[in-house]
Each structure stands twice: as C-alpha cells, then as structure tokens.
Amino acid sequence: MKDALHQMMSEAHARLEKRLVSAKESMEAHAERREIVQSTDAFLVNTCRHTAAICDLVLPAARTHLANGQELVHRYVMQCKRSERAIVRAKQRMYGEAHTIAAPWQTIWDSVVTEVRALHVIEQELVTDLSNVTDFRRRDALAGRFESVADHSPTRPHPSSPHTGILAHVSRWLWGWADRFWDVAEGRIVSDRALPQEPDEPEAPDRIAA
C-alpha cells in the first residue's frame, strides 16, 4: 500500500497528464486559439507550480534522508532546467514572440512533453526512495503541505534562477508574486476551475499555426 507521499505524487502526475491530454486534444481538433491557449496554459502553469513545490519540499528531504540523495537532487535539477527551457519556448511560441514564431509548434510541444515526462520519472524515484526510508517520519506532513506550497509557487519557468537552498526558496517566493501580477495583467488563465461559457464570437476563429 502506498503511503501518503507516494499517493500524493501519483495523483499529482495523473492530474498533470490529464491537463496534457486536454491541451493535445484542443490542438489536434484545431480549436479556437482561446481554447488552445487556456488548455495549454493550464498544463504549463500547473507544471511550473508542481515543479517548484518539489524543489521546496521533496528535494531537501531527499538530500537529508537518502544515501544517494545528492545525486538524485542533481539529476532532478538538471532535468528541471531542461523542462523549464522547453516551457519557455512553448510560451514564447504560443504568444507569438518573433524569434520562435517560425518554429513548428508540434516540435516545440513534443519537446515539452518529453522533458516534463522525464522529470516525472525522477519524481517517482524520489518519492519511492523516501517511502522506503524508515527513519523519514514526515511523509504525511510533506504530502499535506504540497498542494498549498504549489498554489503559491511561480506560474512561469525560471531556469536561470537557483533551484535548491535558501536563496532558491526566496527566489521562488519573489517570482511567485511577480508571476501572479503579470498573469493578472495579461489575463492569463491560471485556475483549474471550469470557466463560464462565453458566447460565440462573430469573427472567424484565430488558430495556432502548426
């Protein structure tokens, strides 16, 4: 039977995978741009929050309690940076930044999926190893704090910022505040709650080019 930490991680990965599938289906159906952006942002935003919570809560525990903790933390941070750089490019391409507009959207999206799924493999290894360490007695507390920490974490990737240590914790707090400010300013969708149905617009739908 899985403990609370392992169960929490499995559920978190399932939610992110569901958001990933929703974004993929919107693209494949050539939905309106607004729908594609909303479903893709829901995946990207929550992936960033999830990763930040891992760095804040799980990595310190792994470093302290696992014999190979330092190695796992290093692997995770390197993969985290790769996934964040892929997400940066996806957001740039989605919002039409000049230096990425010529890149095929499918290529950029495939890179995001590959890097994020690779990150989840390491996360499962981390929590499985922590679940097997008998002297680590804070699994339930860590699992219980995870969602709250994720909700207050940055909504955008910051691959150049520190990922571990006190400075990283302060950096994530500052970026979380800044990201929420710009999300509001840009009207970016960051909530998982269902949005109210809006009336159809008379003009032809704008689509994201393949």
mmCIF file with all atom_site columns, C-alpha atoms in Angstrom, residues 33-208:
data_model
loop_
_atom_site.group_PDB
_atom_site.id
_atom_site.type_symbol
_atom_site.label_atom_id
_atom_site.label_alt_id
_atom_site.label_comp_id
_atom_site.label_asym_id
_atom_site.label_entity_id
_atom_site.label_seq_id
_atom_site.pdbx_PDB_ins_code
_atom_site.Cartn_x
_atom_site.Cartn_y
_atom_site.Cartn_z
_atom_site.occupancy
_atom_site.B_iso_or_equiv
_atom_site.pdbx_formal_charge
_atom_site.auth_seq_id
_atom_site.auth_comp_id
_atom_site.auth_asym_id
_atom_site.auth_atom_id
_atom_site.pdbx_PDB_model_num
ATOM 1   C CA . ARG A 1 33  ? -6.991  29.985 -30.251 1.00 0.00 ? 33  ARG A CA 1
ATOM 2   C CA . ARG A 1 34  ? -8.557  30.987 -26.928 1.00 0.00 ? 34  ARG A CA 1
ATOM 3   C CA . GLU A 1 35  ? -9.373  27.361 -26.081 1.00 0.00 ? 35  GLU A CA 1
ATOM 4   C CA . ILE A 1 36  ? -5.897  26.145 -27.083 1.00 0.00 ? 36  ILE A CA 1
ATOM 5   C CA . VAL A 1 37  ? -4.174  28.856 -25.048 1.00 0.00 ? 37  VAL A CA 1
ATOM 6   C CA . GLN A 1 38  ? -6.335  28.186 -21.989 1.00 0.00 ? 38  GLN A CA 1
ATOM 7   C CA . SER A 1 39  ? -5.866  24.416 -22.022 1.00 0.00 ? 39  SER A CA 1
ATOM 8   C CA . THR A 1 40  ? -2.143  24.679 -22.751 1.00 0.00 ? 40  THR A CA 1
ATOM 9   C CA . ASP A 1 41  ? -1.632  27.332 -20.066 1.00 0.00 ? 41  ASP A CA 1
ATOM 10  C CA . ALA A 1 42  ? -3.481  25.139 -17.555 1.00 0.00 ? 42  ALA A CA 1
ATOM 11  C CA . PHE A 1 43  ? -0.875  22.450 -18.177 1.00 0.00 ? 43  PHE A CA 1
ATOM 12  C CA . LEU A 1 44  ? 2.150   24.786 -18.232 1.00 0.00 ? 44  LEU A CA 1
ATOM 13  C CA . VAL A 1 45  ? 1.108   26.804 -15.164 1.00 0.00 ? 45  VAL A CA 1
ATOM 14  C CA . ASN A 1 46  ? 0.432   23.781 -13.010 1.00 0.00 ? 46  ASN A CA 1
ATOM 15  C CA . THR A 1 47  ? 3.580   22.029 -14.195 1.00 0.00 ? 47  THR A CA 1
ATOM 16  C CA . CYS A 1 48  ? 5.626   25.045 -13.050 1.00 0.00 ? 48  CYS A CA 1
ATOM 17  C CA . ARG A 1 49  ? 3.839   25.140 -9.684  1.00 0.00 ? 49  ARG A CA 1
ATOM 18  C CA . HIS A 1 50  ? 4.258   21.409 -9.199  1.00 0.00 ? 50  HIS A CA 1
ATOM 19  C CA . THR A 1 51  ? 7.979   21.523 -10.004 1.00 0.00 ? 51  THR A CA 1
ATOM 20  C CA . ALA A 1 52  ? 8.547   24.440 -7.620  1.00 0.00 ? 52  ALA A CA 1
ATOM 21  C CA . ALA A 1 53  ? 6.845   22.520 -4.803  1.00 0.00 ? 53  ALA A CA 1
ATOM 22  C CA . ILE A 1 54  ? 9.083   19.521 -5.496  1.00 0.00 ? 54  ILE A CA 1
ATOM 23  C CA . CYS A 1 55  ? 12.141  21.751 -5.213  1.00 0.00 ? 55  CYS A CA 1
ATOM 24  C CA . ASP A 1 56  ? 10.876  23.341 -1.996  1.00 0.00 ? 56  ASP A CA 1
ATOM 25  C CA . LEU A 1 57  ? 9.719   20.197 -0.191  1.00 0.00 ? 57  LEU A CA 1
ATOM 26  C CA . VAL A 1 58  ? 10.903  16.939 -1.719  1.00 0.00 ? 58  VAL A CA 1
ATOM 27  C CA . LEU A 1 59  ? 14.481  17.774 -2.712  1.00 0.00 ? 59  LEU A CA 1
ATOM 28  C CA . PRO A 1 60  ? 15.569  18.883 0.801   1.00 0.00 ? 60  PRO A CA 1
ATOM 29  C CA . ALA A 1 61  ? 14.095  15.690 2.260   1.00 0.00 ? 61  ALA A CA 1
ATOM 30  C CA . ALA A 1 62  ? 15.862  13.562 -0.362  1.00 0.00 ? 62  ALA A CA 1
ATOM 31  C CA . ARG A 1 63  ? 19.190  15.269 0.247   1.00 0.00 ? 63  ARG A CA 1
ATOM 32  C CA . THR A 1 64  ? 18.900  14.711 4.000   1.00 0.00 ? 64  THR A CA 1
ATOM 33  C CA . HIS A 1 65  ? 17.471  11.200 4.192   1.00 0.00 ? 65  HIS A CA 1
ATOM 34  C CA . LEU A 1 66  ? 18.642  9.290  1.103   1.00 0.00 ? 66  LEU A CA 1
ATOM 35  C CA . ALA A 1 67  ? 22.088  7.779  0.710   1.00 0.00 ? 67  ALA A CA 1
ATOM 36  C CA . ASN A 1 68  ? 22.100  8.808  -2.953  1.00 0.00 ? 68  ASN A CA 1
ATOM 37  C CA . GLY A 1 69  ? 20.106  11.962 -2.264  1.00 0.00 ? 69  GLY A CA 1
ATOM 38  C CA . GLN A 1 70  ? 22.725  14.381 -3.571  1.00 0.00 ? 70  GLN A CA 1
ATOM 39  C CA . GLU A 1 71  ? 22.924  12.515 -6.873  1.00 0.00 ? 71  GLU A CA 1
ATOM 40  C CA . LEU A 1 72  ? 19.135  12.400 -7.260  1.00 0.00 ? 72  LEU A CA 1
ATOM 41  C CA . VAL A 1 73  ? 18.781  16.085 -6.442  1.00 0.00 ? 73  VAL A CA 1
ATOM 42  C CA . HIS A 1 74  ? 21.424  16.974 -9.030  1.00 0.00 ? 74  HIS A CA 1
ATOM 43  C CA . ARG A 1 75  ? 19.690  14.833 -11.682 1.00 0.00 ? 75  ARG A CA 1
ATOM 44  C CA . TYR A 1 76  ? 16.382  16.423 -10.869 1.00 0.00 ? 76  TYR A CA 1
ATOM 45  C CA . VAL A 1 77  ? 17.660  19.999 -11.037 1.00 0.00 ? 77  VAL A CA 1
ATOM 46  C CA . MET A 1 78  ? 19.355  19.370 -14.406 1.00 0.00 ? 78  MET A CA 1
ATOM 47  C CA . GLN A 1 79  ? 16.195  17.818 -15.840 1.00 0.00 ? 79  GLN A CA 1
ATOM 48  C CA . CYS A 1 80  ? 14.115  20.574 -14.262 1.00 0.00 ? 80  CYS A CA 1
ATOM 49  C CA . LYS A 1 81  ? 16.127  23.215 -16.127 1.00 0.00 ? 81  LYS A CA 1
ATOM 50  C CA . ARG A 1 82  ? 15.690  21.326 -19.393 1.00 0.00 ? 82  ARG A CA 1
ATOM 51  C CA . SER A 1 83  ? 11.925  21.137 -18.920 1.00 0.00 ? 83  SER A CA 1
ATOM 52  C CA . GLU A 1 84  ? 11.752  24.816 -17.940 1.00 0.00 ? 84  GLU A CA 1
ATOM 53  C CA . ARG A 1 85  ? 13.657  25.882 -21.050 1.00 0.00 ? 85  ARG A CA 1
ATOM 54  C CA . ALA A 1 86  ? 11.228  23.825 -23.156 1.00 0.00 ? 86  ALA A CA 1
ATOM 55  C CA . ILE A 1 87  ? 8.275   25.521 -21.426 1.00 0.00 ? 87  ILE A CA 1
ATOM 56  C CA . VAL A 1 88  ? 9.813   28.963 -22.014 1.00 0.00 ? 88  VAL A CA 1
ATOM 57  C CA . ARG A 1 89  ? 9.955   28.235 -25.742 1.00 0.00 ? 89  ARG A CA 1
ATOM 58  C CA . ALA A 1 90  ? 6.384   26.931 -25.732 1.00 0.00 ? 90  ALA A CA 1
ATOM 59  C CA . LYS A 1 91  ? 5.071   30.061 -24.033 1.00 0.00 ? 91  LYS A CA 1
ATOM 60  C CA . GLN A 1 92  ? 7.062   32.278 -26.403 1.00 0.00 ? 92  GLN A CA 1
ATOM 61  C CA . ARG A 1 93  ? 5.724   30.397 -29.432 1.00 0.00 ? 93  ARG A CA 1
ATOM 62  C CA . MET A 1 94  ? 2.171   30.387 -28.133 1.00 0.00 ? 94  MET A CA 1
ATOM 63  C CA . TYR A 1 95  ? 2.164   34.144 -27.552 1.00 0.00 ? 95  TYR A CA 1
ATOM 64  C CA . GLY A 1 96  ? 3.853   34.882 -30.885 1.00 0.00 ? 96  GLY A CA 1
ATOM 65  C CA . GLU A 1 97  ? 7.309   36.097 -29.904 1.00 0.00 ? 97  GLU A CA 1
ATOM 66  C CA . ALA A 1 98  ? 9.320   36.905 -33.022 1.00 0.00 ? 98  ALA A CA 1
ATOM 67  C CA . HIS A 1 99  ? 12.312  34.596 -32.568 1.00 0.00 ? 99  HIS A CA 1
ATOM 68  C CA . THR A 1 100 ? 10.161  31.462 -32.090 1.00 0.00 ? 100 THR A CA 1
ATOM 69  C CA . ILE A 1 101 ? 7.256   32.147 -34.468 1.00 0.00 ? 101 ILE A CA 1
ATOM 70  C CA . ALA A 1 102 ? 8.906   30.247 -37.342 1.00 0.00 ? 102 ALA A CA 1
ATOM 71  C CA . ALA A 1 103 ? 9.494   27.125 -35.251 1.00 0.00 ? 103 ALA A CA 1
ATOM 72  C CA . PRO A 1 104 ? 6.938   24.318 -35.826 1.00 0.00 ? 104 PRO A CA 1
ATOM 73  C CA . TRP A 1 105 ? 4.535   24.266 -32.890 1.00 0.00 ? 105 TRP A CA 1
ATOM 74  C CA . GLN A 1 106 ? 4.434   20.463 -32.841 1.00 0.00 ? 106 GLN A CA 1
ATOM 75  C CA . THR A 1 107 ? 8.214   20.261 -32.441 1.00 0.00 ? 107 THR A CA 1
ATOM 76  C CA . ILE A 1 108 ? 8.151   22.682 -29.520 1.00 0.00 ? 108 ILE A CA 1
ATOM 77  C CA . TRP A 1 109 ? 5.207   20.915 -27.887 1.00 0.00 ? 109 TRP A CA 1
ATOM 78  C CA . ASP A 1 110 ? 6.812   17.473 -28.285 1.00 0.00 ? 110 ASP A CA 1
ATOM 79  C CA . SER A 1 111 ? 9.907   18.795 -26.503 1.00 0.00 ? 111 SER A CA 1
ATOM 80  C CA . VAL A 1 112 ? 7.789   19.992 -23.567 1.00 0.00 ? 112 VAL A CA 1
ATOM 81  C CA . VAL A 1 113 ? 6.058   16.621 -23.261 1.00 0.00 ? 113 VAL A CA 1
ATOM 82  C CA . THR A 1 114 ? 9.321   14.673 -23.435 1.00 0.00 ? 114 THR A CA 1
ATOM 83  C CA . GLU A 1 115 ? 11.132  16.812 -20.849 1.00 0.00 ? 115 GLU A CA 1
ATOM 84  C CA . VAL A 1 116 ? 8.224   17.012 -18.391 1.00 0.00 ? 116 VAL A CA 1
ATOM 85  C CA . ARG A 1 117 ? 7.579   13.267 -18.508 1.00 0.00 ? 117 ARG A CA 1
ATOM 86  C CA . ALA A 1 118 ? 11.292  12.638 -17.905 1.00 0.00 ? 118 ALA A CA 1
ATOM 87  C CA . LEU A 1 119 ? 11.032  14.907 -14.867 1.00 0.00 ? 119 LEU A CA 1
ATOM 88  C CA . HIS A 1 120 ? 8.100   12.885 -13.520 1.00 0.00 ? 120 HIS A CA 1
ATOM 89  C CA . VAL A 1 121 ? 10.138  9.679  -13.760 1.00 0.00 ? 121 VAL A CA 1
ATOM 90  C CA . ILE A 1 122 ? 12.742  11.162 -11.410 1.00 0.00 ? 122 ILE A CA 1
ATOM 91  C CA . GLU A 1 123 ? 9.992   12.430 -9.080  1.00 0.00 ? 123 GLU A CA 1
ATOM 92  C CA . GLN A 1 124 ? 8.577   8.932  -8.774  1.00 0.00 ? 124 GLN A CA 1
ATOM 93  C CA . GLU A 1 125 ? 12.057  7.629  -7.981  1.00 0.00 ? 125 GLU A CA 1
ATOM 94  C CA . LEU A 1 126 ? 12.474  10.311 -5.300  1.00 0.00 ? 126 LEU A CA 1
ATOM 95  C CA . VAL A 1 127 ? 9.211   9.592  -3.500  1.00 0.00 ? 127 VAL A CA 1
ATOM 96  C CA . THR A 1 128 ? 9.605   5.814  -3.807  1.00 0.00 ? 128 THR A CA 1
ATOM 97  C CA . ASP A 1 129 ? 13.031  6.013  -2.196  1.00 0.00 ? 129 ASP A CA 1
ATOM 98  C CA . LEU A 1 130 ? 11.740  8.353  0.523   1.00 0.00 ? 130 LEU A CA 1
ATOM 99  C CA . SER A 1 131 ? 8.841   5.991  1.185   1.00 0.00 ? 131 SER A CA 1
ATOM 100 C CA . ASN A 1 132 ? 11.340  3.183  1.788   1.00 0.00 ? 132 ASN A CA 1
ATOM 101 C CA . VAL A 1 133 ? 13.390  5.124  4.333   1.00 0.00 ? 133 VAL A CA 1
ATOM 102 C CA . THR A 1 134 ? 12.085  4.054  7.731   1.00 0.00 ? 134 THR A CA 1
ATOM 103 C CA . ASP A 1 135 ? 13.561  6.984  9.665   1.00 0.00 ? 135 ASP A CA 1
ATOM 104 C CA . PHE A 1 136 ? 11.833  9.579  7.479   1.00 0.00 ? 136 PHE A CA 1
ATOM 105 C CA . ARG A 1 137 ? 8.684   10.179 9.541   1.00 0.00 ? 137 ARG A CA 1
ATOM 106 C CA . ARG A 1 138 ? 7.445   13.382 7.931   1.00 0.00 ? 138 ARG A CA 1
ATOM 107 C CA . ARG A 1 139 ? 5.891   11.869 4.821   1.00 0.00 ? 139 ARG A CA 1
ATOM 108 C CA . ASP A 1 140 ? 2.302   12.758 5.760   1.00 0.00 ? 140 ASP A CA 1
ATOM 109 C CA . ALA A 1 141 ? 3.236   16.321 6.708   1.00 0.00 ? 141 ALA A CA 1
ATOM 110 C CA . LEU A 1 142 ? 5.156   16.802 3.467   1.00 0.00 ? 142 LEU A CA 1
ATOM 111 C CA . ALA A 1 143 ? 2.300   15.407 1.392   1.00 0.00 ? 143 ALA A CA 1
ATOM 112 C CA . GLY A 1 144 ? -0.184  17.585 3.276   1.00 0.00 ? 144 GLY A CA 1
ATOM 113 C CA . ARG A 1 145 ? 1.794   20.769 2.568   1.00 0.00 ? 145 ARG A CA 1
ATOM 114 C CA . PHE A 1 146 ? 2.445   20.055 -1.100  1.00 0.00 ? 146 PHE A CA 1
ATOM 115 C CA . GLU A 1 147 ? -0.738  21.489 -2.591  1.00 0.00 ? 147 GLU A CA 1
ATOM 116 C CA . SER A 1 148 ? -0.551  24.681 -0.530  1.00 0.00 ? 148 SER A CA 1
ATOM 117 C CA . VAL A 1 149 ? 3.085   25.278 -1.495  1.00 0.00 ? 149 VAL A CA 1
ATOM 118 C CA . ALA A 1 150 ? 2.297   24.616 -5.173  1.00 0.00 ? 150 ALA A CA 1
ATOM 119 C CA . ASP A 1 151 ? -0.617  27.085 -5.108  1.00 0.00 ? 151 ASP A CA 1
ATOM 120 C CA . HIS A 1 152 ? 1.733   29.890 -4.023  1.00 0.00 ? 152 HIS A CA 1
ATOM 121 C CA . SER A 1 153 ? 4.609   28.962 -6.347  1.00 0.00 ? 153 SER A CA 1
ATOM 122 C CA . PRO A 1 154 ? 5.698   30.654 -9.598  1.00 0.00 ? 154 PRO A CA 1
ATOM 123 C CA . THR A 1 155 ? 3.402   30.101 -12.561 1.00 0.00 ? 155 THR A CA 1
ATOM 124 C CA . ARG A 1 156 ? 6.187   30.538 -15.115 1.00 0.00 ? 156 ARG A CA 1
ATOM 125 C CA . PRO A 1 157 ? 9.505   28.772 -15.623 1.00 0.00 ? 157 PRO A CA 1
ATOM 126 C CA . HIS A 1 158 ? 12.695  30.419 -14.355 1.00 0.00 ? 158 HIS A CA 1
ATOM 127 C CA . PRO A 1 159 ? 15.523  28.124 -15.495 1.00 0.00 ? 159 PRO A CA 1
ATOM 128 C CA . SER A 1 160 ? 18.271  30.615 -14.645 1.00 0.00 ? 160 SER A CA 1
ATOM 129 C CA . SER A 1 161 ? 17.182  31.027 -11.020 1.00 0.00 ? 161 SER A CA 1
ATOM 130 C CA . PRO A 1 162 ? 18.565  28.821 -8.214  1.00 0.00 ? 162 PRO A CA 1
ATOM 131 C CA . HIS A 1 163 ? 16.578  25.637 -7.585  1.00 0.00 ? 163 HIS A CA 1
ATOM 132 C CA . THR A 1 164 ? 17.869  24.500 -4.197  1.00 0.00 ? 164 THR A CA 1
ATOM 133 C CA . GLY A 1 165 ? 18.825  26.140 -0.927  1.00 0.00 ? 165 GLY A CA 1
ATOM 134 C CA . ILE A 1 166 ? 17.610  29.183 0.983   1.00 0.00 ? 166 ILE A CA 1
ATOM 135 C CA . LEU A 1 167 ? 18.285  31.549 -1.909  1.00 0.00 ? 167 LEU A CA 1
ATOM 136 C CA . ALA A 1 168 ? 16.145  29.369 -4.178  1.00 0.00 ? 168 ALA A CA 1
ATOM 137 C CA . HIS A 1 169 ? 13.268  29.461 -1.660  1.00 0.00 ? 169 HIS A CA 1
ATOM 138 C CA . VAL A 1 170 ? 13.397  33.266 -1.502  1.00 0.00 ? 170 VAL A CA 1
ATOM 139 C CA . SER A 1 171 ? 13.693  33.474 -5.296  1.00 0.00 ? 171 SER A CA 1
ATOM 140 C CA . ARG A 1 172 ? 10.588  31.324 -5.779  1.00 0.00 ? 172 ARG A CA 1
ATOM 141 C CA . TRP A 1 173 ? 8.639   33.479 -3.333  1.00 0.00 ? 173 TRP A CA 1
ATOM 142 C CA . LEU A 1 174 ? 9.585   36.630 -5.255  1.00 0.00 ? 174 LEU A CA 1
ATOM 143 C CA . TRP A 1 175 ? 8.912   35.074 -8.650  1.00 0.00 ? 175 TRP A CA 1
ATOM 144 C CA . GLY A 1 176 ? 5.566   33.747 -7.413  1.00 0.00 ? 176 GLY A CA 1
ATOM 145 C CA . TRP A 1 177 ? 4.484   37.254 -6.504  1.00 0.00 ? 177 TRP A CA 1
ATOM 146 C CA . ALA A 1 178 ? 5.762   38.711 -9.788  1.00 0.00 ? 178 ALA A CA 1
ATOM 147 C CA . ASP A 1 179 ? 4.223   35.945 -11.902 1.00 0.00 ? 179 ASP A CA 1
ATOM 148 C CA . ARG A 1 180 ? 0.798   36.402 -10.333 1.00 0.00 ? 180 ARG A CA 1
ATOM 149 C CA . PHE A 1 181 ? 0.994   40.144 -11.027 1.00 0.00 ? 181 PHE A CA 1
ATOM 150 C CA . TRP A 1 182 ? 1.762   39.584 -14.705 1.00 0.00 ? 182 TRP A CA 1
ATOM 151 C CA . ASP A 1 183 ? -0.811  36.789 -15.013 1.00 0.00 ? 183 ASP A CA 1
ATOM 152 C CA . VAL A 1 184 ? -3.492  39.260 -13.952 1.00 0.00 ? 184 VAL A CA 1
ATOM 153 C CA . ALA A 1 185 ? -2.094  41.980 -16.223 1.00 0.00 ? 185 ALA A CA 1
ATOM 154 C CA . GLU A 1 186 ? -2.062  39.627 -19.224 1.00 0.00 ? 186 GLU A CA 1
ATOM 155 C CA . GLY A 1 187 ? -5.397  37.996 -18.429 1.00 0.00 ? 187 GLY A CA 1
ATOM 156 C CA . ARG A 1 188 ? -3.616  34.639 -18.299 1.00 0.00 ? 188 ARG A CA 1
ATOM 157 C CA . ILE A 1 189 ? -5.678  31.680 -17.113 1.00 0.00 ? 189 ILE A CA 1
ATOM 158 C CA . VAL A 1 190 ? -4.106  30.103 -14.036 1.00 0.00 ? 190 VAL A CA 1
ATOM 159 C CA . SER A 1 191 ? -7.086  28.426 -12.364 1.00 0.00 ? 191 SER A CA 1
ATOM 160 C CA . ASP A 1 192 ? -8.144  24.816 -12.816 1.00 0.00 ? 192 ASP A CA 1
ATOM 161 C CA . ARG A 1 193 ? -11.771 25.688 -12.109 1.00 0.00 ? 193 ARG A CA 1
ATOM 162 C CA . ALA A 1 194 ? -14.165 25.490 -15.032 1.00 0.00 ? 194 ALA A CA 1
ATOM 163 C CA . LEU A 1 195 ? -14.592 28.823 -16.788 1.00 0.00 ? 195 LEU A CA 1
ATOM 164 C CA . PRO A 1 196 ? -18.041 30.242 -17.569 1.00 0.00 ? 196 PRO A CA 1
ATOM 165 C CA . GLN A 1 197 ? -19.179 29.564 -21.126 1.00 0.00 ? 197 GLN A CA 1
ATOM 166 C CA . GLU A 1 198 ? -18.735 32.635 -23.284 1.00 0.00 ? 198 GLU A CA 1
ATOM 167 C CA . PRO A 1 199 ? -20.985 33.446 -26.272 1.00 0.00 ? 199 PRO A CA 1
ATOM 168 C CA . ASP A 1 200 ? -19.695 32.639 -29.729 1.00 0.00 ? 200 ASP A CA 1
ATOM 169 C CA . GLU A 1 201 ? -17.867 35.498 -31.410 1.00 0.00 ? 201 GLU A CA 1
ATOM 170 C CA . PRO A 1 202 ? -18.977 36.557 -34.900 1.00 0.00 ? 202 PRO A CA 1
ATOM 171 C CA . GLU A 1 203 ? -15.496 36.679 -36.399 1.00 0.00 ? 203 GLU A CA 1
ATOM 172 C CA . ALA A 1 204 ? -13.639 33.652 -37.736 1.00 0.00 ? 204 ALA A CA 1
ATOM 173 C CA . PRO A 1 205 ? -11.657 31.778 -35.090 1.00 0.00 ? 205 PRO A CA 1
ATOM 174 C CA . ASP A 1 206 ? -7.971  32.524 -34.755 1.00 0.00 ? 206 ASP A CA 1
ATOM 175 C CA . ARG A 1 207 ? -5.900  29.340 -34.787 1.00 0.00 ? 207 ARG A CA 1
ATOM 176 C CA . ILE A 1 208 ? -2.371  28.461 -33.791 1.00 0.00 ? 208 ILE A CA 1
#
